[in-house]
CSV table of N, CA and C in Angstrom, one decimal:
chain,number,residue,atom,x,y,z
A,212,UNK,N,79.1,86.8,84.8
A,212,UNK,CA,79.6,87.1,86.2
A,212,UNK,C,81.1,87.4,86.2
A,213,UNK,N,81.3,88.3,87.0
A,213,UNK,CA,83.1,88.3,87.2
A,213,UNK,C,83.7,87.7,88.3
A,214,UNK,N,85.2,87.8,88.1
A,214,UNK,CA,85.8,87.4,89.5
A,214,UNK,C,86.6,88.5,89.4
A,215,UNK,N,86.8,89.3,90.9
A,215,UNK,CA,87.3,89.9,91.1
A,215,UNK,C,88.6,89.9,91.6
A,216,UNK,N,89.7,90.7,91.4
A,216,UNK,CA,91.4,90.6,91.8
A,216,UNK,C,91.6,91.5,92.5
A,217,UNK,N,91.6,92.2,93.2
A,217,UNK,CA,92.1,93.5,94.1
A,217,UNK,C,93.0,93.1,94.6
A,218,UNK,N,94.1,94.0,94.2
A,218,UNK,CA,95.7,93.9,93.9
A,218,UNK,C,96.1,95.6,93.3
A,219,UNK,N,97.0,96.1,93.9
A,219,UNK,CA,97.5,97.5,93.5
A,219,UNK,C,98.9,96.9,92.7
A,220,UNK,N,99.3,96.0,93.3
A,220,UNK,CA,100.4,95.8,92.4
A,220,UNK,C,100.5,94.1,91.7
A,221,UNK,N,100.5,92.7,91.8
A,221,UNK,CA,100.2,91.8,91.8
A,221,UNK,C,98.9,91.9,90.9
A,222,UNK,N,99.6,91.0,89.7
A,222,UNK,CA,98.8,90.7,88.6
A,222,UNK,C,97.9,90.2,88.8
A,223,UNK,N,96.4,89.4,88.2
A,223,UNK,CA,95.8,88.9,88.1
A,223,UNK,C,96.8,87.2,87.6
A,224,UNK,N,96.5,85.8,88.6
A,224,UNK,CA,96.7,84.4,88.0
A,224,UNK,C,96.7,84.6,86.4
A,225,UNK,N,95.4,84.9,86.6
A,225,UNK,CA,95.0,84.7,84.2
A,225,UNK,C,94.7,85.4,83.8
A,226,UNK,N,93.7,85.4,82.7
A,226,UNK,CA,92.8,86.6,82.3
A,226,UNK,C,91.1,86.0,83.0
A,227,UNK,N,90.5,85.2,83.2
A,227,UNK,CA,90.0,84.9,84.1
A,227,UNK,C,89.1,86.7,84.6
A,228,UNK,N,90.4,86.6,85.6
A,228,UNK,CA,90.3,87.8,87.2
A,228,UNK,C,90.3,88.9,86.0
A,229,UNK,N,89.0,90.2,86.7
A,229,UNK,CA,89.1,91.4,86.3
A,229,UNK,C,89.9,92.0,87.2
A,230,UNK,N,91.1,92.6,87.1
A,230,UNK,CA,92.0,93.4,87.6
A,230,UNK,C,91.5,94.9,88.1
A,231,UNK,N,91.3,94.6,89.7
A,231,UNK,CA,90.8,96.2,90.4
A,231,UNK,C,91.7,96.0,91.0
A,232,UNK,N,92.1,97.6,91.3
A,232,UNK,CA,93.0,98.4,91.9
A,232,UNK,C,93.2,98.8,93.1
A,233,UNK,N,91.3,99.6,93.3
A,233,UNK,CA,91.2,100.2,94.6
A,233,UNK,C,90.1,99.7,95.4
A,234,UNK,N,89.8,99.8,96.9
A,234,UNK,CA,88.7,99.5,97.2
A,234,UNK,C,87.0,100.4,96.7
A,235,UNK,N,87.8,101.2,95.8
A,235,UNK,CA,86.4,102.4,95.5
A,235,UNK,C,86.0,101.3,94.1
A,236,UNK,N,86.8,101.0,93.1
A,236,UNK,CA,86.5,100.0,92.1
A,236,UNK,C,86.1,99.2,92.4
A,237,UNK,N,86.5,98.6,93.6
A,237,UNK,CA,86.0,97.3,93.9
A,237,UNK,C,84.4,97.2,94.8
A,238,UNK,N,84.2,98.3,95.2
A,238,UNK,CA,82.8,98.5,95.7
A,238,UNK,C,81.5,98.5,94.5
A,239,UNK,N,82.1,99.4,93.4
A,239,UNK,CA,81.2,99.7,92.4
A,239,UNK,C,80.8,98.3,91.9
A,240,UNK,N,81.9,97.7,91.5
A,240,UNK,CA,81.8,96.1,91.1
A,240,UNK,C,80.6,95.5,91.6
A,241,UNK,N,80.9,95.1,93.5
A,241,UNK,CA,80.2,94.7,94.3
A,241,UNK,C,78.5,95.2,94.3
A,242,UNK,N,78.7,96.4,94.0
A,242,UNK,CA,77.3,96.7,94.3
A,242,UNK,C,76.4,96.4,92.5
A,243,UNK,N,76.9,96.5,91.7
A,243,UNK,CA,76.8,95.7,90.5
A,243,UNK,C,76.1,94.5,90.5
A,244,UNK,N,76.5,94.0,91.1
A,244,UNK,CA,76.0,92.2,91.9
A,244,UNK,C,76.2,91.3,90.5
A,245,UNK,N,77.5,92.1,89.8
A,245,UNK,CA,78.2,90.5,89.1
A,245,UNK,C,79.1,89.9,89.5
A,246,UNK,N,79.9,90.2,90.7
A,246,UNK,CA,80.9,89.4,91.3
A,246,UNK,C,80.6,88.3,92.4
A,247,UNK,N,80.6,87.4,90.7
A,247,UNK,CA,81.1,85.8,91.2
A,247,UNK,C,81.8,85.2,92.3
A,248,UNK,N,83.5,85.7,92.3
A,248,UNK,CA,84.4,85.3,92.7
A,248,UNK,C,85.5,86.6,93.0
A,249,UNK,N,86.0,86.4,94.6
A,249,UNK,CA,86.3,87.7,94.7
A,249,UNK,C,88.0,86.9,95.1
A,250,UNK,N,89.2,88.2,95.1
A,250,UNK,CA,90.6,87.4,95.8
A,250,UNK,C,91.2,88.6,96.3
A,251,UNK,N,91.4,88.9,97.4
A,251,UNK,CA,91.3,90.2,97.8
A,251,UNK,C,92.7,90.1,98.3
A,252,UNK,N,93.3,91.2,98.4
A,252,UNK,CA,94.6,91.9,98.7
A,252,UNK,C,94.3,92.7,100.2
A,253,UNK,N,95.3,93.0,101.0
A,253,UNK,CA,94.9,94.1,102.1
A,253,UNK,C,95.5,95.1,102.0
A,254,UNK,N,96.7,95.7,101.7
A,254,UNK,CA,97.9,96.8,101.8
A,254,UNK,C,97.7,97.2,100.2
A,255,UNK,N,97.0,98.4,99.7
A,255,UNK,CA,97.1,98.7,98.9
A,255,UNK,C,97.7,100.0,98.5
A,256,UNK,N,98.7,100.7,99.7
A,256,UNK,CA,99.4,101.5,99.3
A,256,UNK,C,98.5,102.9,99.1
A,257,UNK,N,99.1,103.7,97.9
A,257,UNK,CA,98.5,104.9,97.8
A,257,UNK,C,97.2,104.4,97.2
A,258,UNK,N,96.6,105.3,97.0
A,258,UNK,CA,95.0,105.8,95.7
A,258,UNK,C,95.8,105.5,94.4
A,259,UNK,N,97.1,106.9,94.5
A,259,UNK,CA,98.1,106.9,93.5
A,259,UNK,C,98.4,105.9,92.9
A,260,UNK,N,98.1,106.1,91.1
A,260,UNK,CA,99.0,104.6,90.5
A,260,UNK,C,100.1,104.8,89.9
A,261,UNK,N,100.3,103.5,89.4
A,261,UNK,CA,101.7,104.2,88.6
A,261,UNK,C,101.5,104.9,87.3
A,262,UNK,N,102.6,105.8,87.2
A,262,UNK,CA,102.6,106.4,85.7
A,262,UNK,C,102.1,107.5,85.6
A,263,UNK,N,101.8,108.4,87.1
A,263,UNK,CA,101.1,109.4,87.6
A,263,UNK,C,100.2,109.2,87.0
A,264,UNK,N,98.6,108.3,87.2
A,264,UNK,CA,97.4,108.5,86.6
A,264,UNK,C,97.0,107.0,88.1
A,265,UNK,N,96.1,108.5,88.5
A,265,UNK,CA,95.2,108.0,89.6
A,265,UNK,C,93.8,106.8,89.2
A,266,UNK,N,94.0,105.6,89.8
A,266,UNK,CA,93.6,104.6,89.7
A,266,UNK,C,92.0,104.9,89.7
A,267,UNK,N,91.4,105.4,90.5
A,267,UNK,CA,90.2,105.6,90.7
A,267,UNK,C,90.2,106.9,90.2
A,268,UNK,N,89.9,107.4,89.3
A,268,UNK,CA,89.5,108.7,88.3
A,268,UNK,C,89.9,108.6,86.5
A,269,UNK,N,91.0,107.8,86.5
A,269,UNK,CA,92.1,108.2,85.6
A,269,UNK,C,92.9,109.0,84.9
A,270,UNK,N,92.7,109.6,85.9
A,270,UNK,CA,93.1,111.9,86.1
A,270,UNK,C,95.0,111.3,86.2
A,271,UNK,N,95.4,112.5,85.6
A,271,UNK,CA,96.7,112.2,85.2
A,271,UNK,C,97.6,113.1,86.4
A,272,UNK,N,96.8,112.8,87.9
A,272,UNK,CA,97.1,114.3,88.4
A,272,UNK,C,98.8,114.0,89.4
A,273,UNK,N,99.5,114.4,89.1
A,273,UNK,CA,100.9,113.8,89.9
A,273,UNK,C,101.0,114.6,91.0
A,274,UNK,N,100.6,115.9,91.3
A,274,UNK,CA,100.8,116.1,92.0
A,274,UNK,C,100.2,116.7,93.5
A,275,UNK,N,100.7,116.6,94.4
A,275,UNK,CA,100.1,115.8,95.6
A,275,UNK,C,99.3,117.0,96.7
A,276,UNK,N,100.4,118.7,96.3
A,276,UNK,CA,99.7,120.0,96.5
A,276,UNK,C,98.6,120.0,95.9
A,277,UNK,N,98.4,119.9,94.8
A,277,UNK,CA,97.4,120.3,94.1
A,277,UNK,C,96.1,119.3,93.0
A,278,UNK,N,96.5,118.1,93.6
A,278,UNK,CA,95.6,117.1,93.6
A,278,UNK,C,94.3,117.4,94.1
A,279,UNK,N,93.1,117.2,93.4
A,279,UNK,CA,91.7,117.7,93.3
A,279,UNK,C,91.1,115.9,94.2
A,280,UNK,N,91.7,115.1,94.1
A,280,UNK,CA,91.2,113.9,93.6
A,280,UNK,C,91.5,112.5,94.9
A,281,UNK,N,92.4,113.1,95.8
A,281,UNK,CA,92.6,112.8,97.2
A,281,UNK,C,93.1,111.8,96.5
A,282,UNK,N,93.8,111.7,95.3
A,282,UNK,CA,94.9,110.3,95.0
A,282,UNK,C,95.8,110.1,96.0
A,283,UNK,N,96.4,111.0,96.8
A,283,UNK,CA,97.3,110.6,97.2
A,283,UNK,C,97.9,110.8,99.0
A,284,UNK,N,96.4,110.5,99.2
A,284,UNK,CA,96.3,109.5,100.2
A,284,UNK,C,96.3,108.5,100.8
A,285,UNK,N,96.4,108.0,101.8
A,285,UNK,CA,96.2,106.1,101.9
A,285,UNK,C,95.4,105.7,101.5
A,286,UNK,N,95.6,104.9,100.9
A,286,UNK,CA,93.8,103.9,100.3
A,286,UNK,C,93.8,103.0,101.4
A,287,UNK,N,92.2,102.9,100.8
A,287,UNK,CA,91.7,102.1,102.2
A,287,UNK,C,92.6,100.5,101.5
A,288,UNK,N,92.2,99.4,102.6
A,288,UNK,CA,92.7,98.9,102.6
A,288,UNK,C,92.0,97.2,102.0
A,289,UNK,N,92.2,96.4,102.2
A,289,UNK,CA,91.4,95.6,101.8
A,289,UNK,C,90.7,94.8,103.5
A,290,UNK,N,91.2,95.6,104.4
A,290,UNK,CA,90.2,95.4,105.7
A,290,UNK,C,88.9,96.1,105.4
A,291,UNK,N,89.1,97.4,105.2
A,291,UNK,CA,88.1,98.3,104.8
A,291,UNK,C,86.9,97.3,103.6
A,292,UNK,N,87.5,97.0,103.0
A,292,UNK,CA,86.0,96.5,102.1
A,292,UNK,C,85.9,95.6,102.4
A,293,UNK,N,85.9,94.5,103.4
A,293,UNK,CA,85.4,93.6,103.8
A,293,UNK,C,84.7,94.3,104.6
A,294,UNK,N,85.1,95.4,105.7
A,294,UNK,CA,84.2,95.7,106.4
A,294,UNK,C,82.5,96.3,105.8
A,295,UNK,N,83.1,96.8,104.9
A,295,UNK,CA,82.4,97.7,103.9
A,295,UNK,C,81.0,96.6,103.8
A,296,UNK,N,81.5,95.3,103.3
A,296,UNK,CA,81.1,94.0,102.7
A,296,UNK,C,79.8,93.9,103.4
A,297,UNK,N,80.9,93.7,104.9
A,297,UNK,CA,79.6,93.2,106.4
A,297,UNK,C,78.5,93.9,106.5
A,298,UNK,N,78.8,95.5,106.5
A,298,UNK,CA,78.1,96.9,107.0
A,298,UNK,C,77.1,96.8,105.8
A,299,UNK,N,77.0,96.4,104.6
A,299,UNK,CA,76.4,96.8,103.5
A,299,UNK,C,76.0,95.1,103.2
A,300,UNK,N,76.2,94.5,103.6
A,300,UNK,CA,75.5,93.2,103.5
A,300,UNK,C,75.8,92.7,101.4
A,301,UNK,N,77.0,93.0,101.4
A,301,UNK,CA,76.8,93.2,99.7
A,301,UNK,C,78.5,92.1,99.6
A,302,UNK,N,78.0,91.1,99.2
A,302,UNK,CA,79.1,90.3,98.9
A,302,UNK,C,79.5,89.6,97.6
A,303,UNK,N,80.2,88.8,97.0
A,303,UNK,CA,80.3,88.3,96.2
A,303,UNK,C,79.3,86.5,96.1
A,304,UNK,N,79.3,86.4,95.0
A,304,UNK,CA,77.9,85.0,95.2
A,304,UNK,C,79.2,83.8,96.1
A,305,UNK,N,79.6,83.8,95.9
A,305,UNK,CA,81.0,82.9,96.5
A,305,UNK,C,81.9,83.4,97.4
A,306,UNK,N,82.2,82.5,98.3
A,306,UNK,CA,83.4,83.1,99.5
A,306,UNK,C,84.6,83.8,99.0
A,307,UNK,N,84.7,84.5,98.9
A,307,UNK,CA,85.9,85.6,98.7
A,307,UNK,C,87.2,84.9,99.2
A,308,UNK,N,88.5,84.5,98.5
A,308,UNK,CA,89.6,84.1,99.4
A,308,UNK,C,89.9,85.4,100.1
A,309,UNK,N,91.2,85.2,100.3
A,309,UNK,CA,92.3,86.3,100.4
A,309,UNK,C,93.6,86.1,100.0
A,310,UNK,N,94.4,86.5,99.4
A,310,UNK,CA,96.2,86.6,98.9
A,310,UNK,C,97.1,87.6,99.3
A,311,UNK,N,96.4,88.2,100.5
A,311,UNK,CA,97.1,89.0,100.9
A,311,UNK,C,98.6,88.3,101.5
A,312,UNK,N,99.3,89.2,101.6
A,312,UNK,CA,101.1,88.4,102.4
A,312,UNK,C,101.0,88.8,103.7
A,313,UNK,N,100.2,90.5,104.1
A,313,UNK,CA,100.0,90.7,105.4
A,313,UNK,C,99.9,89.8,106.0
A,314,UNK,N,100.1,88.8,107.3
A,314,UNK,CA,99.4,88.3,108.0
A,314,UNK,C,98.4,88.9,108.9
A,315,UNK,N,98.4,90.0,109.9
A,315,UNK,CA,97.4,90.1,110.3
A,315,UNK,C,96.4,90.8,109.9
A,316,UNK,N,96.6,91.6,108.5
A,316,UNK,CA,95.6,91.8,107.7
A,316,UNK,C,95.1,90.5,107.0
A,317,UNK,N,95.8,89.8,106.9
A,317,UNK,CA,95.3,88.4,106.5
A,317,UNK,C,93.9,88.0,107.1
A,318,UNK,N,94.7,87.7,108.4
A,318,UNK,CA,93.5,87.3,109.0
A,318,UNK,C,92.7,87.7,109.7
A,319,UNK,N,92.4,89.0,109.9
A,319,UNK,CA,91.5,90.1,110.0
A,319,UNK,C,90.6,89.8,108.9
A,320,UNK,N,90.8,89.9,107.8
A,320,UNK,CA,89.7,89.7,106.3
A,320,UNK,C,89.7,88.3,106.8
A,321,UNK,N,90.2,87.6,106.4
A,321,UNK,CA,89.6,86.0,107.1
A,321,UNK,C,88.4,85.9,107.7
A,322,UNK,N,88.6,86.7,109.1
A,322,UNK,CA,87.8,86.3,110.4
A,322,UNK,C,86.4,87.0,109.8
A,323,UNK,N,86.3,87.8,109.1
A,323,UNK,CA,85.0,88.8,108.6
A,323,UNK,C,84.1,87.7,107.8
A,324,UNK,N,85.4,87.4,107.1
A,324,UNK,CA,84.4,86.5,105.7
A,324,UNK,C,83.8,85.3,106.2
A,325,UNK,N,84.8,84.8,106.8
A,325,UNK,CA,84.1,83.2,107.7
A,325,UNK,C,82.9,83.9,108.5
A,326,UNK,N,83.0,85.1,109.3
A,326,UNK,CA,81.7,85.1,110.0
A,326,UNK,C,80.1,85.1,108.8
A,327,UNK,N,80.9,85.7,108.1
A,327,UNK,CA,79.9,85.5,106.7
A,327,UNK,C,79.3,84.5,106.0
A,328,UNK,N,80.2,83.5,105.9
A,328,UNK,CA,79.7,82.3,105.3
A,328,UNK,C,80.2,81.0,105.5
A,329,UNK,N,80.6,81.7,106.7
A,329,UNK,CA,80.4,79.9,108.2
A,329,UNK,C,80.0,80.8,109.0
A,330,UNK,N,78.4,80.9,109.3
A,330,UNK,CA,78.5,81.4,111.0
A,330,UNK,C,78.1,80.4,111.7
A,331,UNK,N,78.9,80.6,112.9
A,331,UNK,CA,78.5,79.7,113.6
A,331,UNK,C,77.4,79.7,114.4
């Protein structure tokens, strides 16, 4: 089983966490159905990673005219894959934290996952 990190920039605690990047990596994971343990991030900035090599492709493509690969757009967010989560009923076997610093993306992903696994 894994535990998942979704973080564009913020390391993984240990080696533990498999280090995802995007919410497109982190869906594939999800639908995989080996994620154990999830710690999710919300503001994940571009698609774009560093070192010009797009996180989700690993296309080396820098630039932003002529990008095939929509790197360098806003990535979704980490509201987005929780929503993703709900709509697709596809979660981790364990309550997903959050580590986001956003607050109200904070607790936006909060309120989803508790309806998930505390409903009331």
């Amino acid at each position: 089983m894994t535990r998942l990190w979704l973080d564009d920039i913020r390391t993984p605690p240990d080696d533990t966490w498999t280090w995802i990047k995007s919410v497109a990596q982190a869906k594939i994971a999800l639908l995989e159905g080996q994620v154990e343990n999830a710690s999710l991030d919300h503001d994940l900035g571009l698609a774009f990673g560093l070192g010009g090599v797009c996180w989700d492709c690993d296309e080396g493509c820098c630039d932003p005219n002529t990008c095939e690969h929509g790197c360098h757009q806003p990535a979704e967010s980490g509201s987005d894959l929780v929503d993703w989560m709900e709509k697709n009923d596809c979660w981790p076997k364990n309550k997903p934290a959050v580590h986001s610093q956003n607050p109200v993306g904070r607790r936006y992903m909060q309120k989803v996952i508790d309806k998930k696994f505390h409903p009331e």
